[in-house]
Every structure is written in C-alpha cells, then in structure tokens.
XYZ file of N, CA and C in Angstrom:
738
model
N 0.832 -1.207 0.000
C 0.000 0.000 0.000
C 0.870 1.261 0.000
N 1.996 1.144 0.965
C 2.615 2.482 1.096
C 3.396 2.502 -0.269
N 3.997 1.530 -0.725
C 4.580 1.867 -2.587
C 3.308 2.264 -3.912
N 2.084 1.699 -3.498
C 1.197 2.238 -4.363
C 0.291 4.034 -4.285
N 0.860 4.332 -2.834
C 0.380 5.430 -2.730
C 1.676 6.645 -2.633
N 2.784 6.128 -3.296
C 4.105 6.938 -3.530
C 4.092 6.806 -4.892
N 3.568 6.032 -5.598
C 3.513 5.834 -6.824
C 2.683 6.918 -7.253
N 1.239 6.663 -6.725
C 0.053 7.311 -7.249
C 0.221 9.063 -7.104
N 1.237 9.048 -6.243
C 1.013 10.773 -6.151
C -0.125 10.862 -5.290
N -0.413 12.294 -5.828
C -2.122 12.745 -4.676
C -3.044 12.244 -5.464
N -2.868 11.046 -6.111
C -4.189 10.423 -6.879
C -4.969 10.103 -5.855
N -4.463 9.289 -5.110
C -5.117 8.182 -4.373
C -5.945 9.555 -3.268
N -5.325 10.041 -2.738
C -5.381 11.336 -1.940
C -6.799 11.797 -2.230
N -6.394 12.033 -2.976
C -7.890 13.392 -3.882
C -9.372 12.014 -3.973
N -8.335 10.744 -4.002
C -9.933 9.727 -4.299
C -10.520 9.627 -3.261
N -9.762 9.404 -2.395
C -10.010 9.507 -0.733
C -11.058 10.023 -0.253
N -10.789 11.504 -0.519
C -11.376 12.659 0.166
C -12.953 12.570 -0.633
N -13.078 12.678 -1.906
C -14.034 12.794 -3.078
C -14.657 11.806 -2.692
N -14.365 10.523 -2.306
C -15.206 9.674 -1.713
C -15.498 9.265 -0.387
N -14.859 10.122 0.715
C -15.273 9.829 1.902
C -16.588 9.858 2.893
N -17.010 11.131 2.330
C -18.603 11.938 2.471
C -19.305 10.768 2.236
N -19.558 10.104 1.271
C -20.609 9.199 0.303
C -20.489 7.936 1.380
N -18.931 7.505 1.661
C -18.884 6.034 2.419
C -19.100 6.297 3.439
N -18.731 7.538 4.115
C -19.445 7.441 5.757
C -20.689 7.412 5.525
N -21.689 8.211 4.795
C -22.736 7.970 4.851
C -23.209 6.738 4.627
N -22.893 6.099 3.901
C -23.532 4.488 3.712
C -23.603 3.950 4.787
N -21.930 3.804 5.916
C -22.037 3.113 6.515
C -22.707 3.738 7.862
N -22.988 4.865 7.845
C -23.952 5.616 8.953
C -24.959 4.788 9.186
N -25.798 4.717 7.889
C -27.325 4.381 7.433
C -27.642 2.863 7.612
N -26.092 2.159 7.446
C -25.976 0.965 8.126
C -26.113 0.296 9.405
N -25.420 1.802 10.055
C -25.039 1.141 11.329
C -26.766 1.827 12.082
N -27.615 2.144 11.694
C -28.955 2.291 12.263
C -30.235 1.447 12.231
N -30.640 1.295 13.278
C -31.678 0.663 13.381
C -32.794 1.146 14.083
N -33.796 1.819 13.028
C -34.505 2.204 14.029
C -34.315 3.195 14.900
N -33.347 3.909 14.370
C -32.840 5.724 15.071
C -31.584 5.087 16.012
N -31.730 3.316 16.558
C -30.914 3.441 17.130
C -29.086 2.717 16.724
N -28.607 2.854 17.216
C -26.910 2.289 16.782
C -27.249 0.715 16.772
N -26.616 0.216 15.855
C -26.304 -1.391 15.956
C -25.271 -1.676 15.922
N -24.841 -1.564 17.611
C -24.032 -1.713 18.568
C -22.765 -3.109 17.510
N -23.407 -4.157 17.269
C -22.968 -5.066 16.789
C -22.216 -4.973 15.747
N -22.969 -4.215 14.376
C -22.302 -4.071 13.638
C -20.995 -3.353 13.636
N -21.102 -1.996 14.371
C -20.326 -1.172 14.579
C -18.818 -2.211 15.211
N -19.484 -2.749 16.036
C -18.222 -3.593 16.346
C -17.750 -4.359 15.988
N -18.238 -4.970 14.618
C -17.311 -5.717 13.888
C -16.832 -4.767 12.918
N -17.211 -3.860 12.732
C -16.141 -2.988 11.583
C -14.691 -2.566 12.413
N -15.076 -2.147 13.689
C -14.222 -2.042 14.778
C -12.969 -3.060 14.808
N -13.284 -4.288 14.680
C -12.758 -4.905 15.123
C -11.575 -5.538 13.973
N -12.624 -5.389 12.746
C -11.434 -5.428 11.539
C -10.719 -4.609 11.124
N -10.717 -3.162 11.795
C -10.187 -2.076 11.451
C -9.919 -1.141 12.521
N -9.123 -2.115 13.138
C -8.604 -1.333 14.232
C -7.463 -0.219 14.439
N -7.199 0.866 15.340
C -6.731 2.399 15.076
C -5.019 1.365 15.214
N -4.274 2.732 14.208
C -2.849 2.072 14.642
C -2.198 0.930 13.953
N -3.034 0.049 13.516
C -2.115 -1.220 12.654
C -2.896 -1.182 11.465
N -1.804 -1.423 10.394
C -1.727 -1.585 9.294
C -2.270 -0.459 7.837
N -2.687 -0.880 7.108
C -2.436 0.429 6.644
C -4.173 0.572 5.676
N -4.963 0.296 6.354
C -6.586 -0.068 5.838
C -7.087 1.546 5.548
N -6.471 2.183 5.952
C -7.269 4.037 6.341
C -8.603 4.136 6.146
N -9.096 3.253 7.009
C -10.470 2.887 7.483
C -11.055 3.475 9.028
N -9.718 4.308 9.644
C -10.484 4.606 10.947
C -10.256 5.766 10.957
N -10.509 6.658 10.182
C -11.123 7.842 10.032
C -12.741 7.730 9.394
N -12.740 7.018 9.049
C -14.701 6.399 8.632
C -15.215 5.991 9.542
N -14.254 4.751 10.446
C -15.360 4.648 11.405
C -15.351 5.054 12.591
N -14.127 6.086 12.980
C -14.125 6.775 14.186
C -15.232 8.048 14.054
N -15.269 8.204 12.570
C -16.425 9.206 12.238
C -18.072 8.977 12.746
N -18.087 7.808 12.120
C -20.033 7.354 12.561
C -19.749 6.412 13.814
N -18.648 6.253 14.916
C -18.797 5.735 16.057
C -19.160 7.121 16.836
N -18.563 8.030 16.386
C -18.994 9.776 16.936
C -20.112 9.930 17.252
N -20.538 9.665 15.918
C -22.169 9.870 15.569
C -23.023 9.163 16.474
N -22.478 8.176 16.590
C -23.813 7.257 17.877
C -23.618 7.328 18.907
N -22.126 7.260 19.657
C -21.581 7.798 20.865
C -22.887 9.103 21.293
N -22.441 9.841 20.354
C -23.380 11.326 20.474
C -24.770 10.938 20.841
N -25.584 10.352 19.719
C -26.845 9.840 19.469
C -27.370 9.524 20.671
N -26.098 8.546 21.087
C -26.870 7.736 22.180
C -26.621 8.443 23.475
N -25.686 9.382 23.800
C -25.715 9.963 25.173
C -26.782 10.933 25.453
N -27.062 11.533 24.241
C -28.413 12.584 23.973
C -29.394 12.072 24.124
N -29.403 11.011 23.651
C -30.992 9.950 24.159
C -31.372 9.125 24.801
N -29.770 8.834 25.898
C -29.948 7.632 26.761
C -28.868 8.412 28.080
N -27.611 8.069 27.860
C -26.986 9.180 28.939
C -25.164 8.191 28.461
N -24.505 8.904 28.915
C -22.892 7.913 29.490
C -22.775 7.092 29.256
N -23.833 6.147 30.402
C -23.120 4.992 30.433
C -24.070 4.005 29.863
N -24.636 4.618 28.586
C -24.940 3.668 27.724
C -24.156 3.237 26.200
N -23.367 4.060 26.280
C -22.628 4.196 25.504
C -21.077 2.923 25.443
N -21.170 1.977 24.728
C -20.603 0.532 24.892
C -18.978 1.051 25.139
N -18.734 0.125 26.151
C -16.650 0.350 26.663
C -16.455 0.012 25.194
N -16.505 -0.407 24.392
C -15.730 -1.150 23.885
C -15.607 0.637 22.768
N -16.324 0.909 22.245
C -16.415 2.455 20.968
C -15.981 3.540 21.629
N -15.961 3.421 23.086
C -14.945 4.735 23.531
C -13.112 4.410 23.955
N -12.816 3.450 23.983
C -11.641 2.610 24.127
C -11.215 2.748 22.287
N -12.132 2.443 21.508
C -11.498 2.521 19.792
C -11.167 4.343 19.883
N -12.226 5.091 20.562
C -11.913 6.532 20.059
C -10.887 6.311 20.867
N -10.222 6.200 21.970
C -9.696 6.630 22.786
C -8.084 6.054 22.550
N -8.367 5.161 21.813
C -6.733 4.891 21.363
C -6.284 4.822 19.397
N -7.180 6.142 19.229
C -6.759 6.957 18.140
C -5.574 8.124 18.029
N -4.373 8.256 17.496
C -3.348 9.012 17.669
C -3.194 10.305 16.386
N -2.602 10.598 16.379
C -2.033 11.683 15.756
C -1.232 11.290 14.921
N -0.343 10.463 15.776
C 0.764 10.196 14.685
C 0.664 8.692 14.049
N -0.033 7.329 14.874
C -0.498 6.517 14.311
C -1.580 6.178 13.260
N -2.334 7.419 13.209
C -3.423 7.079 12.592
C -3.607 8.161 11.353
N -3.960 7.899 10.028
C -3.764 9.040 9.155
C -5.116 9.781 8.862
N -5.334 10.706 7.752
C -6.090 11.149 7.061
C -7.820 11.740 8.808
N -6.855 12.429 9.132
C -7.093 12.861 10.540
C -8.430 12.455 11.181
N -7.858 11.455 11.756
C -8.984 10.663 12.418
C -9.253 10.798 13.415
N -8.241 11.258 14.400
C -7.948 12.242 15.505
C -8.645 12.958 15.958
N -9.191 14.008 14.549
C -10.054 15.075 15.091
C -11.442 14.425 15.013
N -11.790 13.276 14.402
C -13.301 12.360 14.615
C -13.009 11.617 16.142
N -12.258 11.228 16.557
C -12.282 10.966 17.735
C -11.806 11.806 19.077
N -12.184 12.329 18.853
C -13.000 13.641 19.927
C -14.110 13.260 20.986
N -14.719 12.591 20.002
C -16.308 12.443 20.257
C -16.073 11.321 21.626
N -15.034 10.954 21.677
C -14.660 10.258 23.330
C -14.663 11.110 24.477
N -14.919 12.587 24.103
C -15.504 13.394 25.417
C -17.055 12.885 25.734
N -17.491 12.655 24.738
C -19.012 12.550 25.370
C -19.606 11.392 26.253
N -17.990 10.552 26.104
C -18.260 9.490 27.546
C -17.708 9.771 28.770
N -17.603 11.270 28.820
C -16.746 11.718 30.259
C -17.508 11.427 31.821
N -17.599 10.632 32.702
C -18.115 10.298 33.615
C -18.907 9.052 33.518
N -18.454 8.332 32.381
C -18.388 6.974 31.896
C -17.983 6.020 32.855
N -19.224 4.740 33.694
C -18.542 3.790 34.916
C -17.957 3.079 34.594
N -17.907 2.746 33.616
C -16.446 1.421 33.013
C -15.051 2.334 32.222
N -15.137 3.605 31.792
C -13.920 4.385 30.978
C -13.967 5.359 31.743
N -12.427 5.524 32.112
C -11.896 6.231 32.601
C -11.541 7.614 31.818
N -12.509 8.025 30.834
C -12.084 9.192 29.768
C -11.369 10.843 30.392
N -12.102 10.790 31.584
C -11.145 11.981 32.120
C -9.212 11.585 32.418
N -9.266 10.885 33.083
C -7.942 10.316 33.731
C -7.541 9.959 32.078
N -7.810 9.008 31.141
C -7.280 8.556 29.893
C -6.857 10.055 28.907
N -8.071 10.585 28.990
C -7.379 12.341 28.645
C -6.376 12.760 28.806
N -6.127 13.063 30.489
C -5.213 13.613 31.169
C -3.684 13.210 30.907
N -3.759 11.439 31.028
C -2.790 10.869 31.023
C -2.259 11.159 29.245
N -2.929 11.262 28.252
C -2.327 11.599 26.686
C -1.870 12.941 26.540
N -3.254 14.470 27.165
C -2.269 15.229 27.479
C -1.113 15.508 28.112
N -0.513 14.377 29.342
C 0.826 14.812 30.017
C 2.006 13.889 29.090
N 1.488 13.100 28.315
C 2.313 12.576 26.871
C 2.749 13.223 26.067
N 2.503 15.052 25.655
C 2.669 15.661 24.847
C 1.821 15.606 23.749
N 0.492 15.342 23.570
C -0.612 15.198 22.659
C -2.100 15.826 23.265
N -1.675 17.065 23.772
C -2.349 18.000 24.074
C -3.586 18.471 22.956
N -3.337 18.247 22.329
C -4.044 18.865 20.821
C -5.276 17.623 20.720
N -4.789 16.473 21.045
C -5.711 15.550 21.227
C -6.590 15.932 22.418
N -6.441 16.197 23.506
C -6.832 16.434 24.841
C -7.803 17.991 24.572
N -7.473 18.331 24.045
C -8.089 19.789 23.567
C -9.817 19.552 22.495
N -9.435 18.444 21.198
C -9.947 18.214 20.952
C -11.459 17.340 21.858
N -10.642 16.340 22.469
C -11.647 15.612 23.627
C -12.464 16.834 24.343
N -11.774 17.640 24.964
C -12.893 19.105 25.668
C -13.770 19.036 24.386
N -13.766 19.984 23.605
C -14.652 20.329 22.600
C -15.449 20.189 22.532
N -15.826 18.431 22.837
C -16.796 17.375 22.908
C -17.506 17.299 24.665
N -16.395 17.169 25.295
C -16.597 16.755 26.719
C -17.667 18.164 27.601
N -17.214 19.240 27.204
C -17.925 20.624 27.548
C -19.234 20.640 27.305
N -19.817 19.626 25.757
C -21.530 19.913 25.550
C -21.795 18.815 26.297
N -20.814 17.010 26.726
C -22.001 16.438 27.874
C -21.929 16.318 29.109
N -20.900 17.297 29.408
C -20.901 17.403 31.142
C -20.222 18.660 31.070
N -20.709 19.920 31.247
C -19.894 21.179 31.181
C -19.069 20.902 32.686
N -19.670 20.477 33.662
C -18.646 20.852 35.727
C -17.523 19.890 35.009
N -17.775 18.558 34.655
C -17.257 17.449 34.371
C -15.667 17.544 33.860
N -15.888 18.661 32.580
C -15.278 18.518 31.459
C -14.642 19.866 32.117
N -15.316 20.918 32.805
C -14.003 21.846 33.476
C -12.979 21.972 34.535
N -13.609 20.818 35.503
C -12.599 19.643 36.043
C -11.675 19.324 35.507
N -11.688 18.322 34.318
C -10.863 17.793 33.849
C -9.760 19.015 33.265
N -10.519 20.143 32.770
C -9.250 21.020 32.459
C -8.761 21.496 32.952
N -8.738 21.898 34.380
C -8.306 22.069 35.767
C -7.312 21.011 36.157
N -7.514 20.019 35.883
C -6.248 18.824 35.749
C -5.179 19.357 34.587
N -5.528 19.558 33.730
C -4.625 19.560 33.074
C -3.547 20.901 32.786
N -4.436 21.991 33.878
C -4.111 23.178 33.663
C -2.910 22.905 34.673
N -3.006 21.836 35.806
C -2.436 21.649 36.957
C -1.142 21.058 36.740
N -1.704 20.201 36.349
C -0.595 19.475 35.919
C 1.064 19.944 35.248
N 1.824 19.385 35.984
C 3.156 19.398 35.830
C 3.874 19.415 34.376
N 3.274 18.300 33.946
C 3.469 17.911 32.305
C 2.886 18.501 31.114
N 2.111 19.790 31.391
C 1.238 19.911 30.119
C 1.721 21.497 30.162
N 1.877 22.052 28.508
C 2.231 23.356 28.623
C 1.215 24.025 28.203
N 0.007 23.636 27.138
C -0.585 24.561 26.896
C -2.079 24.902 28.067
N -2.295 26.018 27.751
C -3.050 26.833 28.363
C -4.690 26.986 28.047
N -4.169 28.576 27.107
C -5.853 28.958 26.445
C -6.020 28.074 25.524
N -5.295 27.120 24.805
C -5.414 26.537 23.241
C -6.944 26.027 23.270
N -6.722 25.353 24.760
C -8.129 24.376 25.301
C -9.348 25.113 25.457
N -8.935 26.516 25.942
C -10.681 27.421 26.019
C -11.111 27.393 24.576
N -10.000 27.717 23.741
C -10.419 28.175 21.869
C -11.512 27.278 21.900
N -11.407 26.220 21.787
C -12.527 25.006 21.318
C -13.572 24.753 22.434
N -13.639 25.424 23.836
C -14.539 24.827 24.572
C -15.364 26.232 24.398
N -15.054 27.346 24.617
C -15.882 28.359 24.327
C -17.182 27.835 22.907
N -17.099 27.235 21.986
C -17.831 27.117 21.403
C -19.548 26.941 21.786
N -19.233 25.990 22.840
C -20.428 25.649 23.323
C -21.782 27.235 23.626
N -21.111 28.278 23.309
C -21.895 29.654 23.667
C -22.690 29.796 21.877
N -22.261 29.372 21.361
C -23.460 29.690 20.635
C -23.414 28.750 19.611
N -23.088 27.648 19.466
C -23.091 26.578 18.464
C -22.957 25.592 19.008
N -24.379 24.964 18.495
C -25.471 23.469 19.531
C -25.046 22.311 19.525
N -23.422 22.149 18.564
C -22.793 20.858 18.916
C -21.640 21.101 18.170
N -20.662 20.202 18.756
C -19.389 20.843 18.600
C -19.528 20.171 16.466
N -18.010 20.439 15.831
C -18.506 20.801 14.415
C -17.748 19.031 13.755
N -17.320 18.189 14.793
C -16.855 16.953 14.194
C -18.033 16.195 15.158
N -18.118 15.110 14.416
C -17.576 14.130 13.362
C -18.662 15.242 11.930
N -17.251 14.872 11.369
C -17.449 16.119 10.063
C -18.505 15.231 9.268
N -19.523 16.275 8.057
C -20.475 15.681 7.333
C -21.301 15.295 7.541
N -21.543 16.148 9.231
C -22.948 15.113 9.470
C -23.881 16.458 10.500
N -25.188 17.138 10.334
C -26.045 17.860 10.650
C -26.770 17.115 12.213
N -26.190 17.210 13.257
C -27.044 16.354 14.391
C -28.041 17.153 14.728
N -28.188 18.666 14.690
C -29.547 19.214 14.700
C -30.404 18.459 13.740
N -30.388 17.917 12.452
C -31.367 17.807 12.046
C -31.923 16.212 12.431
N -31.373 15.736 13.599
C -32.198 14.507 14.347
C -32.229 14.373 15.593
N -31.449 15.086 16.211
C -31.494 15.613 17.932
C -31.356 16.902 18.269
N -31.992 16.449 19.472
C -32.088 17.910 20.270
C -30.947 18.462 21.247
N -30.208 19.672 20.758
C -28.668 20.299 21.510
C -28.920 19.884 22.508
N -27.489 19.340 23.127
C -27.616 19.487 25.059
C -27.670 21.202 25.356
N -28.269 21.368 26.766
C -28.586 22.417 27.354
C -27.178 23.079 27.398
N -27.529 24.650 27.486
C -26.425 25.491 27.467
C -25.614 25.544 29.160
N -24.422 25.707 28.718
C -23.751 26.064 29.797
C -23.945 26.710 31.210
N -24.278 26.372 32.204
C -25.197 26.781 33.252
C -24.462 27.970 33.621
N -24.928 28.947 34.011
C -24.288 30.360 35.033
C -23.044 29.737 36.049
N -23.408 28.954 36.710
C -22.609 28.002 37.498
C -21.466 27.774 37.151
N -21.578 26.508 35.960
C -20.719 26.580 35.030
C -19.436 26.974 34.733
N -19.899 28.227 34.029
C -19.466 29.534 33.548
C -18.338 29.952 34.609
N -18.932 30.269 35.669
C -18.423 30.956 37.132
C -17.439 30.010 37.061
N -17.734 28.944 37.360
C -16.357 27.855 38.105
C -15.216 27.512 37.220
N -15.803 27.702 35.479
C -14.505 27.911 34.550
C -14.062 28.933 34.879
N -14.171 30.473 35.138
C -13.783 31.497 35.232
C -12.683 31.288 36.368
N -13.227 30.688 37.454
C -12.258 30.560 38.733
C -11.029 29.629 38.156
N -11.462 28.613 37.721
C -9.822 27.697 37.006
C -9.418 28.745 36.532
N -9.712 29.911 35.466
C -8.687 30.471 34.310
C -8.053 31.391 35.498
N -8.826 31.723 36.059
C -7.779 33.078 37.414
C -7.150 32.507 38.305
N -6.620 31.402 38.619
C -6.299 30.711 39.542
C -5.339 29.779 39.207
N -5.165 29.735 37.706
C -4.203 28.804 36.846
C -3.687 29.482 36.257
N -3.613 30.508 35.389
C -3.743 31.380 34.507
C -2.976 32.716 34.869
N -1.547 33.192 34.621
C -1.359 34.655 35.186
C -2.273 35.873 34.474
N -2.555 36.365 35.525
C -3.701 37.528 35.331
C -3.503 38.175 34.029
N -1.946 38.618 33.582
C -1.717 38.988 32.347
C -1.535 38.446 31.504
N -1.732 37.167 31.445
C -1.982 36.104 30.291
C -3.497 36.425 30.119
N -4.090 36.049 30.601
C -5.514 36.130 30.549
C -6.098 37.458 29.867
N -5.689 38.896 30.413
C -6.106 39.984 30.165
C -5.936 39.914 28.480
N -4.574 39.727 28.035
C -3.646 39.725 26.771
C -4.612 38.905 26.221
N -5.464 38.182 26.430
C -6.069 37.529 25.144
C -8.012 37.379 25.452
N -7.794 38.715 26.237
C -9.992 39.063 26.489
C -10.401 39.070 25.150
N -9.653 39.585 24.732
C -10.589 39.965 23.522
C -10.873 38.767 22.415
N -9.746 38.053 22.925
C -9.900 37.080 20.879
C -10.745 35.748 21.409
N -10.993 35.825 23.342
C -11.827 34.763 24.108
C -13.056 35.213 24.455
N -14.329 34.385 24.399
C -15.797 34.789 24.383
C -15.745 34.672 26.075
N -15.502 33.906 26.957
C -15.387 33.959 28.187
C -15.254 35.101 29.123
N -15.250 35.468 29.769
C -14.421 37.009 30.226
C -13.636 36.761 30.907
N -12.566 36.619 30.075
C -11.030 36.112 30.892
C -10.818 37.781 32.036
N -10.797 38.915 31.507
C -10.684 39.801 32.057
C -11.139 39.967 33.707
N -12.864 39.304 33.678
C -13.350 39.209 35.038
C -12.467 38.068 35.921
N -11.854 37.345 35.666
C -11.120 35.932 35.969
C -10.199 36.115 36.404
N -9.450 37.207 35.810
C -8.437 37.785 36.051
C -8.184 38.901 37.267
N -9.203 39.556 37.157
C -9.159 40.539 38.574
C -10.253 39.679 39.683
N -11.134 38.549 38.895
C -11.935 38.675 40.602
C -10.913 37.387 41.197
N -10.250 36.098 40.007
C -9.798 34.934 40.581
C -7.943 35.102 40.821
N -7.280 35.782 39.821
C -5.892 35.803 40.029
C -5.168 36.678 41.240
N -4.345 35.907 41.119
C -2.983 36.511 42.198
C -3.697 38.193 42.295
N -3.884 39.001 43.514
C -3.437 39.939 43.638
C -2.241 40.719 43.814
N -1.283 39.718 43.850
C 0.047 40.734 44.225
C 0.845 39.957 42.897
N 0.211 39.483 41.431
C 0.988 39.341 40.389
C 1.597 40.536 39.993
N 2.748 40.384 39.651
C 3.246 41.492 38.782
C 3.228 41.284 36.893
C-alpha cells in the first residue's frame, strides 16, 4: 500500500477525500436501526479495522459514525450507555499513528466523560501529560456539551498538571459551546437535524470555569487575550488571580 500510494502521487489522496462523504454515509445508514446504533455491527467494523495497525485508512470512517452514535446515544440515553468497547477505539486513536485525521473524529470520546467502566477523564489527562495535548483539547470540545462541571474539572487537571504546557489553546474550542449546539466533528454530518442540543452552559458553570482560568492562569496572560476569548477572561483575572501578580 505504502509503494502504491508513492507511486500514485495525490491520486489516491484526492480519491479519498471525493469519496469519503458518500462512504461514511452508507455506513452511517448501516449502522442504524430504528434511530438506534447497531451496537454489533459497529463492532465488527471495529474490530477489523482497528486504530494504529496496518495500513486499511479505514479509521477515520469509522471513528467518524462511532462519533455519531456515541453522540446519538448519550443525547438519548446518557454515558453509560454508551458501549466500553467504541470509547476505548476513540480513545486509542493518535495523531501520529493514525492518518487522514482521524484524531479530530475521535474527539467524540468526550461525550463518555463520567463513563462507569472508561476512565475518559484520567485517559485524557494521562495523553495530554504525553505531549498530545491537541488531542486532549480536541476531547474538551466534545466533553464541555455532555458534562460542562465534568469537562471543566478535567481542564483544571490539566491546567495543573506538571506535564502539560498549553493553556488557552483548550478554552479556543470549549468556548464554542456559547453559541453553536454541537461541537462541528464528526465532520459531514447535521445532528440538529435529528437531535435535540444538550442544554447550554449553566451560570454556574461559567463561574467555576472562570475561577480555574484566574487561579491557573497569570492575570496577564488572561487579560492579553480578552478579547480574541468569548469567556471574560478579564473578570477571571481581577476577581480569581494573584493579587500581588506582577
């Protein structure tokens, strides 16, 4: 495969893409029954096309419509209905193992955050202090629309944490949740037009992210970037940070 796709140039590339839209959808429409996931099927595609070995570039398709039902089903059932086995496939999707960015479809492993069999907060944490922060960033994105306390916890870990350098990168993508009803992966697919948004970000919420960013965050980091953040890093900054920062 890897000599036929050095051969082909961006043939193969461009076929890829031109046909990816069309095959997720098939196998979307497959994997439904009755509005709901067929758990089964999904897991045998899973299972022949697993993240990381070999060279199938098949799990960017199905980390895509495992998104999709992950989602489906926490919106219409909760967590921990959502099978160990499809948040363990998102959850050991890489960056650098896995191609044609599948990465950013498996995201959708935030929406098992407070999951009784997956450990998705701690499994987060532990990839962001690996240096795959960008992954961990992505997971918020997701994790913020099904448990906002949940998912600002967890970034409070990671803000804490010893091992992790970035900062705001993680608000960029969680701020979304303020005015757009689901985050924008697993790409090609409209979930307004078959479910109903999770509820907006509670006042609460809001407040207790504000306290992580002033409390993690030097006050003039925060100020330096009010403006390009929907949050009010500014209030965070004078009601939660250091008073005697310089």
């Amino acid at each position: 495969m890897a000599n036929a796709l050095e051969q082909s140039g961006d043939r193969f590339r461009d076929a890829f893409w031109d046909n990816l839209e069309e095959t997720i959808e098939l196998v979307d429409a497959a994997a439904l029954v009755e509005d709901e996931p067929d758990w089964e099927f999904l897991q045998d595609c899973a299972e022949a096309y697993p993240p990381a070995e070999g060279d199938h570039h098949c799990t960017v398709l199905i980390a895509n419509v495992l998104g999709r039902c992950v989602i489906r089903t926490h919106i219409r059932h909760d967590a921990d209905a959502i099978p160990a086995w499809a948040l363990d496939y998102l959850g050991r999707i890489t960056m650098e193992d896995d191609k044609d960015a599948a990465w950013e479809e498996s995201g959708a492993f935030g929406w098992g955050i407070g999951h009784e069999e997956v450990a998705v907060a701690d499994r987060t944490l532990t990839r962001a202090e690996a240096d795959d922060e960008y992954w961990a960033a992505s997971v918020l994105k997701h994790a913020i629309y099904a448990d906002g306390r949940a998912a600002i916890d967890l970034y409070e870990r990671i803000l804490q944490s010893p091992d992790t350098m970035e900062d705001l990168h993680h608000i960029e993508g969680m701020q979304r949740i303020l005015n757009e009803p689901f985050p924008r992966t697993p790409r090609y697919w409209e979930p307004t037009d078959e479910l109903d948004p999770p509820g907006p970000l509670s006042d609460d919420a809001i407040e207790h992210l504000l306290r992580v960013l002033g409390e993690n965050i030097h006050p003039r980091r925060l100020q330096q970037f009010d403006d390009m953040i929907q949050f009010d890093l500014e209030w965070a900054a004078t009601e939660y940070g250091e008073r005697d920062s310089a």
